[in-house]
CSV table of C-alpha atoms and ligand atoms in Angstrom, one decimal:
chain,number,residue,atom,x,y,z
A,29,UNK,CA,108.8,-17.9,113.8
A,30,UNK,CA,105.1,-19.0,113.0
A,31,UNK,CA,105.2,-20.3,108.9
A,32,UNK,CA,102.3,-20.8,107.2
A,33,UNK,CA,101.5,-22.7,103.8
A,34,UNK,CA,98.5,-20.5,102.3
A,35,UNK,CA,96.2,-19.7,99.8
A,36,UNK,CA,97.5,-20.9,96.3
A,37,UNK,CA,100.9,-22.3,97.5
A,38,UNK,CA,102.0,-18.9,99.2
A,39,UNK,CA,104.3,-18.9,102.2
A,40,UNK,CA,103.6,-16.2,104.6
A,41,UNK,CA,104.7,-15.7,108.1
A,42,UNK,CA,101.7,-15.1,111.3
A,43,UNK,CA,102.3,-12.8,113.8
A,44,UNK,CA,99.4,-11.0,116.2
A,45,UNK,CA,96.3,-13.1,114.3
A,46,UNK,CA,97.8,-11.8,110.9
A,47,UNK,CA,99.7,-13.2,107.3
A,48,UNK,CA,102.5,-11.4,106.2
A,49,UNK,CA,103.4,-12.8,102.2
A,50,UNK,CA,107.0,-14.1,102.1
A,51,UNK,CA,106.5,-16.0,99.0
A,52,UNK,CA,109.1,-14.3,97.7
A,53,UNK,CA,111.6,-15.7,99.5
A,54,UNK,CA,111.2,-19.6,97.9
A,55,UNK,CA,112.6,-17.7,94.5
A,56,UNK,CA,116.2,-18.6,96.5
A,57,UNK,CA,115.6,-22.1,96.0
A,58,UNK,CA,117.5,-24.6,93.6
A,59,UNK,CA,115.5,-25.5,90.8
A,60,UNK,CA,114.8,-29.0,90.9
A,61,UNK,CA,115.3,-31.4,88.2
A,62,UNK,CA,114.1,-34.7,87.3
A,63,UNK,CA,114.2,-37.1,90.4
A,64,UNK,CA,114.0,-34.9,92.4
A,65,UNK,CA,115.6,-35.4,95.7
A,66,UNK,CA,113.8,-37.2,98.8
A,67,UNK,CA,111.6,-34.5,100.9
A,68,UNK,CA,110.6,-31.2,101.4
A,69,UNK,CA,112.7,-28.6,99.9
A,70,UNK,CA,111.8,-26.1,101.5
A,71,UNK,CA,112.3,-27.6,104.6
A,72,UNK,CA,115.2,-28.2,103.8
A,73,UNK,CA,116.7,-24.9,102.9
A,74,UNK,CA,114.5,-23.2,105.9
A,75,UNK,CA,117.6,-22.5,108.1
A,76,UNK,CA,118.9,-20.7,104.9
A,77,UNK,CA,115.8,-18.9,103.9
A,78,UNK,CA,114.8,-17.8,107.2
A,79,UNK,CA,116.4,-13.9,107.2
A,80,UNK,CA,114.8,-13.7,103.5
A,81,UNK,CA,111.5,-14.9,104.9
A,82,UNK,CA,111.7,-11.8,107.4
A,83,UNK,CA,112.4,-9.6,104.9
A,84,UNK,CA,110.0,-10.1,102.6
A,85,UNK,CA,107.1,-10.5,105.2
A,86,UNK,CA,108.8,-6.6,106.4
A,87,UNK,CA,107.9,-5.8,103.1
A,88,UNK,CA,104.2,-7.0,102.6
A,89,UNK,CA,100.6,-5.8,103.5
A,90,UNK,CA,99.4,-8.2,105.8
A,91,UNK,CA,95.6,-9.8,105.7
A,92,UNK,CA,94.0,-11.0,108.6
A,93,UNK,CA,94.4,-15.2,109.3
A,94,UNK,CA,90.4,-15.2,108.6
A,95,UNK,CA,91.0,-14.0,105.2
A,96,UNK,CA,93.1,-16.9,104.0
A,97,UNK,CA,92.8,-21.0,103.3
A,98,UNK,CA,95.0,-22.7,105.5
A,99,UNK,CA,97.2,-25.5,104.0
A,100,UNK,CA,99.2,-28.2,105.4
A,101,UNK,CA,102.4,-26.4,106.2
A,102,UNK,CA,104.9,-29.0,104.8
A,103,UNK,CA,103.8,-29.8,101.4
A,104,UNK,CA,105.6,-32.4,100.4
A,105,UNK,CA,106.3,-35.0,103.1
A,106,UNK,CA,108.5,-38.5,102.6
A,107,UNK,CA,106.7,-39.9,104.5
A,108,UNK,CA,104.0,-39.1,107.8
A,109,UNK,CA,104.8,-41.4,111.1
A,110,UNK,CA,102.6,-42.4,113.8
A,111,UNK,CA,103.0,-43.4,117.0
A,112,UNK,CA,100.8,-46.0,118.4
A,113,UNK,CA,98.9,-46.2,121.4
A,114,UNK,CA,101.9,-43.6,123.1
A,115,UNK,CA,99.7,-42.8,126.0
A,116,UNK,CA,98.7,-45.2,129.1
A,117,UNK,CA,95.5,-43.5,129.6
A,118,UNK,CA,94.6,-44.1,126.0
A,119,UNK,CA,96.0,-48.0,126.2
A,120,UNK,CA,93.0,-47.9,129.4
A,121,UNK,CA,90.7,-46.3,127.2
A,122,UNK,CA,91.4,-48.3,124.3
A,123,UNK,CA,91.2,-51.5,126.1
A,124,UNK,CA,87.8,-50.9,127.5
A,125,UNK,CA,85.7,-49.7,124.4
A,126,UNK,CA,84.8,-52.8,121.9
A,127,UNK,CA,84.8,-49.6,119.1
A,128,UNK,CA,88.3,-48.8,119.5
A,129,UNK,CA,89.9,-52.3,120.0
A,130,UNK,CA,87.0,-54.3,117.5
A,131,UNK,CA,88.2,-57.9,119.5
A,132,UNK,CA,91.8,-57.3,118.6
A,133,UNK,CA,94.4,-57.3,121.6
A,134,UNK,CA,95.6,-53.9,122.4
A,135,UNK,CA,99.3,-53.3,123.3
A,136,UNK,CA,101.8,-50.3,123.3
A,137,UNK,CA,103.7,-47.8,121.2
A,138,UNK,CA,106.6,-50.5,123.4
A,139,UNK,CA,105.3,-53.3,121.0
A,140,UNK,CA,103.9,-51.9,118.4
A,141,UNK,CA,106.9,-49.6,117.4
A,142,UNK,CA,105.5,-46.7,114.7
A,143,UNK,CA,103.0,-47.1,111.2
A,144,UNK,CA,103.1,-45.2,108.2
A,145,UNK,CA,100.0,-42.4,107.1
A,146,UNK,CA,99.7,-42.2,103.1
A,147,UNK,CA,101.0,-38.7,102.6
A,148,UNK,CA,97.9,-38.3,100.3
A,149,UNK,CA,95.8,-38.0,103.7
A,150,UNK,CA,97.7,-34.6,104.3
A,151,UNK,CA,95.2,-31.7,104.6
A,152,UNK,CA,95.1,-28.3,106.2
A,153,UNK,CA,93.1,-26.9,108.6
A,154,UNK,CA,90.9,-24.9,105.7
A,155,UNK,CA,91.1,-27.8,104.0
A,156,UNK,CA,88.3,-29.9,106.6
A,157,UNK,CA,88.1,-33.7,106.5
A,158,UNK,CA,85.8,-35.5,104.5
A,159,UNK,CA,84.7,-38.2,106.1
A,160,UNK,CA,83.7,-41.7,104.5
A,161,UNK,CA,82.3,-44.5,105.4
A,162,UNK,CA,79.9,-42.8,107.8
A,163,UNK,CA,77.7,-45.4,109.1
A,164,UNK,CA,81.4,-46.3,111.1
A,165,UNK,CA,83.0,-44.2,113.6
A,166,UNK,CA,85.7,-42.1,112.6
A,167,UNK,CA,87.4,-40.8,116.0
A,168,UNK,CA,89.6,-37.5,116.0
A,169,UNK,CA,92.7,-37.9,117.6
A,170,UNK,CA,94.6,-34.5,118.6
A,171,UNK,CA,98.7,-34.7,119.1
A,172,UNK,CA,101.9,-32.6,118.6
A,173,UNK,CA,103.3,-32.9,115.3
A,174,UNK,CA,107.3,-32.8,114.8
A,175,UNK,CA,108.2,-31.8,111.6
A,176,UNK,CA,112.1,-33.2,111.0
A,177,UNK,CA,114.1,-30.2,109.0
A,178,UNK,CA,117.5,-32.2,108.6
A,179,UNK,CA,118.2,-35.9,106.9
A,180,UNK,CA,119.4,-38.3,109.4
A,181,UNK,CA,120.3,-41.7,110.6
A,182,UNK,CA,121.0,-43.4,114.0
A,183,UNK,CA,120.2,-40.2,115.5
A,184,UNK,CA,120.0,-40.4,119.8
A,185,UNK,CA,118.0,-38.9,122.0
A,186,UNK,CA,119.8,-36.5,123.9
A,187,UNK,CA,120.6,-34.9,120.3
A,188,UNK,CA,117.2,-35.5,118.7
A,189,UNK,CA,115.5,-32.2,118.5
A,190,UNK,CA,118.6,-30.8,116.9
A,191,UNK,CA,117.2,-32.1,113.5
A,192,UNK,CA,113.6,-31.0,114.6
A,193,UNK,CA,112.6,-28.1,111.7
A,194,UNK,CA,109.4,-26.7,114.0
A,195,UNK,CA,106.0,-28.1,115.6
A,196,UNK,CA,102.7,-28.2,114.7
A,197,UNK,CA,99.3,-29.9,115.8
A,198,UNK,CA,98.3,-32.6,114.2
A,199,UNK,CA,94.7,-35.1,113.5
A,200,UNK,CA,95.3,-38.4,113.0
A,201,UNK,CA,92.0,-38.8,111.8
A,202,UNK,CA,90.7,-42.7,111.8
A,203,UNK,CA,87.8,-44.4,110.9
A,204,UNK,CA,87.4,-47.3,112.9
A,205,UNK,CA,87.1,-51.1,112.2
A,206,UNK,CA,89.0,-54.4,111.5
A,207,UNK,CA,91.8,-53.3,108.5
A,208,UNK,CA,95.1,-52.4,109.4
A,209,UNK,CA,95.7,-48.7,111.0
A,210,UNK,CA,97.6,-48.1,108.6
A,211,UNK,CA,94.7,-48.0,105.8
A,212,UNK,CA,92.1,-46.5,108.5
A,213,UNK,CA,94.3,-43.3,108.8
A,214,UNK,CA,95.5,-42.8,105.3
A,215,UNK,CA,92.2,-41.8,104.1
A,216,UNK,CA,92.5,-38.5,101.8
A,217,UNK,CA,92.5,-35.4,104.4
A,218,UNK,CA,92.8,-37.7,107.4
A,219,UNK,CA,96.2,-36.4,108.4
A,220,UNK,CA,95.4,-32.5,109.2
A,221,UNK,CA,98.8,-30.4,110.1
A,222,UNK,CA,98.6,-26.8,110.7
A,223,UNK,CA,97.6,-23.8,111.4
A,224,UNK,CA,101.7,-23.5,110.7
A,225,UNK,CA,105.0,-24.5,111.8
A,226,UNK,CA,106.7,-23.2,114.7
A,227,UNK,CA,109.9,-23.2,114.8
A,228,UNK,CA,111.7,-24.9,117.7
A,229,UNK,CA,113.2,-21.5,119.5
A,230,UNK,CA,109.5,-20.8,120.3
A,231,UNK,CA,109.4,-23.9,121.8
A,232,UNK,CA,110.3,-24.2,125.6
A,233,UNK,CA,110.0,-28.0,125.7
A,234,UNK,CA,108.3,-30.1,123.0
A,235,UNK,CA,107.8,-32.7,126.2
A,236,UNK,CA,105.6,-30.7,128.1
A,237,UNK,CA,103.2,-29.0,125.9
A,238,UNK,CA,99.5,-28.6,126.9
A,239,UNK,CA,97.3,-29.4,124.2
A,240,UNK,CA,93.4,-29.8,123.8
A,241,UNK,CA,90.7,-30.7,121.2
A,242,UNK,CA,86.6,-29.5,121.4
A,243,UNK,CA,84.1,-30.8,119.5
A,244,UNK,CA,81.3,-27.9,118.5
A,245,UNK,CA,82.8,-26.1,122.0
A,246,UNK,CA,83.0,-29.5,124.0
A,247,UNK,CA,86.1,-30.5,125.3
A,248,UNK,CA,86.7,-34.4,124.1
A,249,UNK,CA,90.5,-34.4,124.9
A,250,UNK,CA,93.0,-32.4,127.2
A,251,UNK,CA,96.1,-33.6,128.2
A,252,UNK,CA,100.2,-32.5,128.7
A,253,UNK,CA,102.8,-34.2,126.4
A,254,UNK,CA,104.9,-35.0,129.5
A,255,UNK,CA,102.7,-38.3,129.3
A,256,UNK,CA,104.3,-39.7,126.3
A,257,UNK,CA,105.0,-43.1,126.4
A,258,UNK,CA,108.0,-42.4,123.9
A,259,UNK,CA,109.1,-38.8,123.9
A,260,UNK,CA,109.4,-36.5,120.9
A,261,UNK,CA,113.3,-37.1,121.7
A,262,UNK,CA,112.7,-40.9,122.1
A,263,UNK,CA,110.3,-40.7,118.8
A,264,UNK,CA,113.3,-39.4,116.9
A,265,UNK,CA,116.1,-42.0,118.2
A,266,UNK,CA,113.6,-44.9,117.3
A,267,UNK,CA,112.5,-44.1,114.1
A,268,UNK,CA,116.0,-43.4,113.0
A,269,UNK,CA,117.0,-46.9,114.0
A,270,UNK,CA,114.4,-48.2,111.2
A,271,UNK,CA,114.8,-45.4,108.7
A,272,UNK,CA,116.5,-42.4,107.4
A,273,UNK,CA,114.6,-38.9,108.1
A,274,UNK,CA,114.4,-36.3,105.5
A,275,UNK,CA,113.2,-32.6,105.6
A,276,UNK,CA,110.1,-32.5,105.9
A,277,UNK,CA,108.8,-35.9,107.3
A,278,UNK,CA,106.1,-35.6,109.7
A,279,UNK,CA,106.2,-37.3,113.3
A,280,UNK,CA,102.7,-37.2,114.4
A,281,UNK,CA,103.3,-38.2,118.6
A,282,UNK,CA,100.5,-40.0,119.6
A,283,UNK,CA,97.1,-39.4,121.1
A,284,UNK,CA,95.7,-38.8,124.7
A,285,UNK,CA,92.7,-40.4,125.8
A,286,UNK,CA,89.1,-39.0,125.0
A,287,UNK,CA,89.4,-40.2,121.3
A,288,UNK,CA,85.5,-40.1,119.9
A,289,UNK,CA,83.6,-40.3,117.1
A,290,UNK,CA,83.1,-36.9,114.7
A,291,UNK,CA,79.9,-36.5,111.9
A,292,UNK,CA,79.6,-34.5,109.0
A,293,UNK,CA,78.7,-30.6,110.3
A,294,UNK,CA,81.1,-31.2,113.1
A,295,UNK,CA,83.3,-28.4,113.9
A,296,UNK,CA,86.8,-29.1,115.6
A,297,UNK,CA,89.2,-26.8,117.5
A,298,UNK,CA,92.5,-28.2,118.2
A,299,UNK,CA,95.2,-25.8,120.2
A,300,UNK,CA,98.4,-26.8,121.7
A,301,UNK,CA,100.4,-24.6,124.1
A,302,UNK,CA,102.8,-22.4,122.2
A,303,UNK,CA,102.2,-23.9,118.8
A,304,UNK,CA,98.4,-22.2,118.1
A,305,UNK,CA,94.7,-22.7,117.8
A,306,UNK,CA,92.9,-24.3,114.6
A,307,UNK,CA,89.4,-24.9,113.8
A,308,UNK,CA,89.0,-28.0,111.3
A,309,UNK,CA,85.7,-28.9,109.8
A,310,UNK,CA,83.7,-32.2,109.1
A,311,UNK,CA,82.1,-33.0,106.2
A,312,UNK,CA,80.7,-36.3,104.0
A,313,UNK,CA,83.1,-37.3,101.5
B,17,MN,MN1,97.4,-41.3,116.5
């Protein structure tokens, strides 16, 4: 099943290039009261909902993916991981280019353990990213997004994706320079998920997914997630050591080589294997 987040709040589900309206299903949520309760509820009731999403998208006229604005498909995150330098080839990559590394030693996902995106730097792919500070370089970095669909704890890794809600790409955006990551990637509209969620039975194996980025039709990077450094599985288990998981948190798995700069006017088309195709654009903030 292929979810989307559309439009003005709508929830629809894609099939064959197309948006079927199941907004109506959300109207079997709880009503939420005042705090409400840590993540994504709609995540969180997803197992729940899913029959009723079906039926209402049976029910509804369709309009062509062209026709509507993309949004991120979890809307409200806890909280957006990322995994540091998670592949070797980008540790190689990011060791030889003064740009990337600005002077600072550059280690491993192995040392560095995850960092935090503001969840204000979600976006959708309709939503572009709006780039500032543009006399520095702000890089793309493509990766398969995990989005978690059950709270847990101490969680290991041969039952990890068992509390995995569905996948999606991601851009860890990043503008370059000496501040911590954690500031450079937590720029408004610098974490992109979309086009949608997919949930994990369409999903043969999360750890060996091919997955590819262009930059106005060039390919900048291409790579299979079978060269994680930490697995989606592994990903899970750690982060869970650190802190609890709730529906709706965001895993974004780390970034191939090939990273590069992006300028306003710059158009972006990230796909990975079984998960989709979206086009992101660039502009000035
Ligand atoms: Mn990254």
């Amino acid at each position: 099943m292929k979810i989307c987040r559309y439009d003005d709040d709508r929830v629809g589900l894609v099939r064959d290039g197309r948006v079927f309206d199941a907004t109506a299903a959300l109207g079997g949520l709880e009503p939420q009261g005042w705090p409400q309760p840590p993540g994504d509820q709609f995540i969180a009731n997803l197992d729940r909902l899913k029959s009723r999403l079906e039926e209402e998208a049976g029910r509804s006229a369709p309009k062509p993916l062209a026709e509507v604005h993309l949004r991120s498909p979890v809307a409200n995150p806890n909280k957006v991981i990322g995994a540091p330098v998670n592949y070797r080839a980008h540790h190689e990559e990011s060791l030889d280019d003064t740009e990337i590394s600005f002077g600072r030693e550059i280690k491993t996902i192995d040392e560095y353990g995850l960092f935090l995106k503001a969840n204000s730097a979600l976006a959708g792919p309709d939503d572009g990213v709006a780039l500032r500070f543009v006399d520095r370089r702000n890089d793309h970095e493509v990766e398969l997004a995990m989005v978690i669909g059950k709270t847990c704890e101490d969680v290991d890794e041969a039952g990890a994706l068992d509390h995995v809600a569905g996948y999606a790409i991601g851009l860890d955006m990043t503008v370059r320079g000496t501040e911590d990551r954690s500031l450079r990637k937590s720029v408004d509209s610098y974490a992109v998920l979309g086009p949608w969620l997919v949930t994990p039975d369409d999903i043969s194996d999360p750890d060996k997914l091919d997955f590819e980025i262009t930059v106005n039709g060039e390919v900048r990077q291409k790579s299979n997630t079978d060269k994680l450094i930490f697995s989606c599985r592994k990903l899970i288990a750690y982060a869970t050591r650190f802190f609890t998981l709730h529906p709706g948190d965001v895993i974004m798995t780390g970034t191939p080589e090939g990273v590069g700069p992006v300028e306003p006017g710059d158009t972006m088309v990230a796909a990975v294997d079984e998960v989709g195709r979206m086009i992101v654009k660039v502009r000035a903030y």
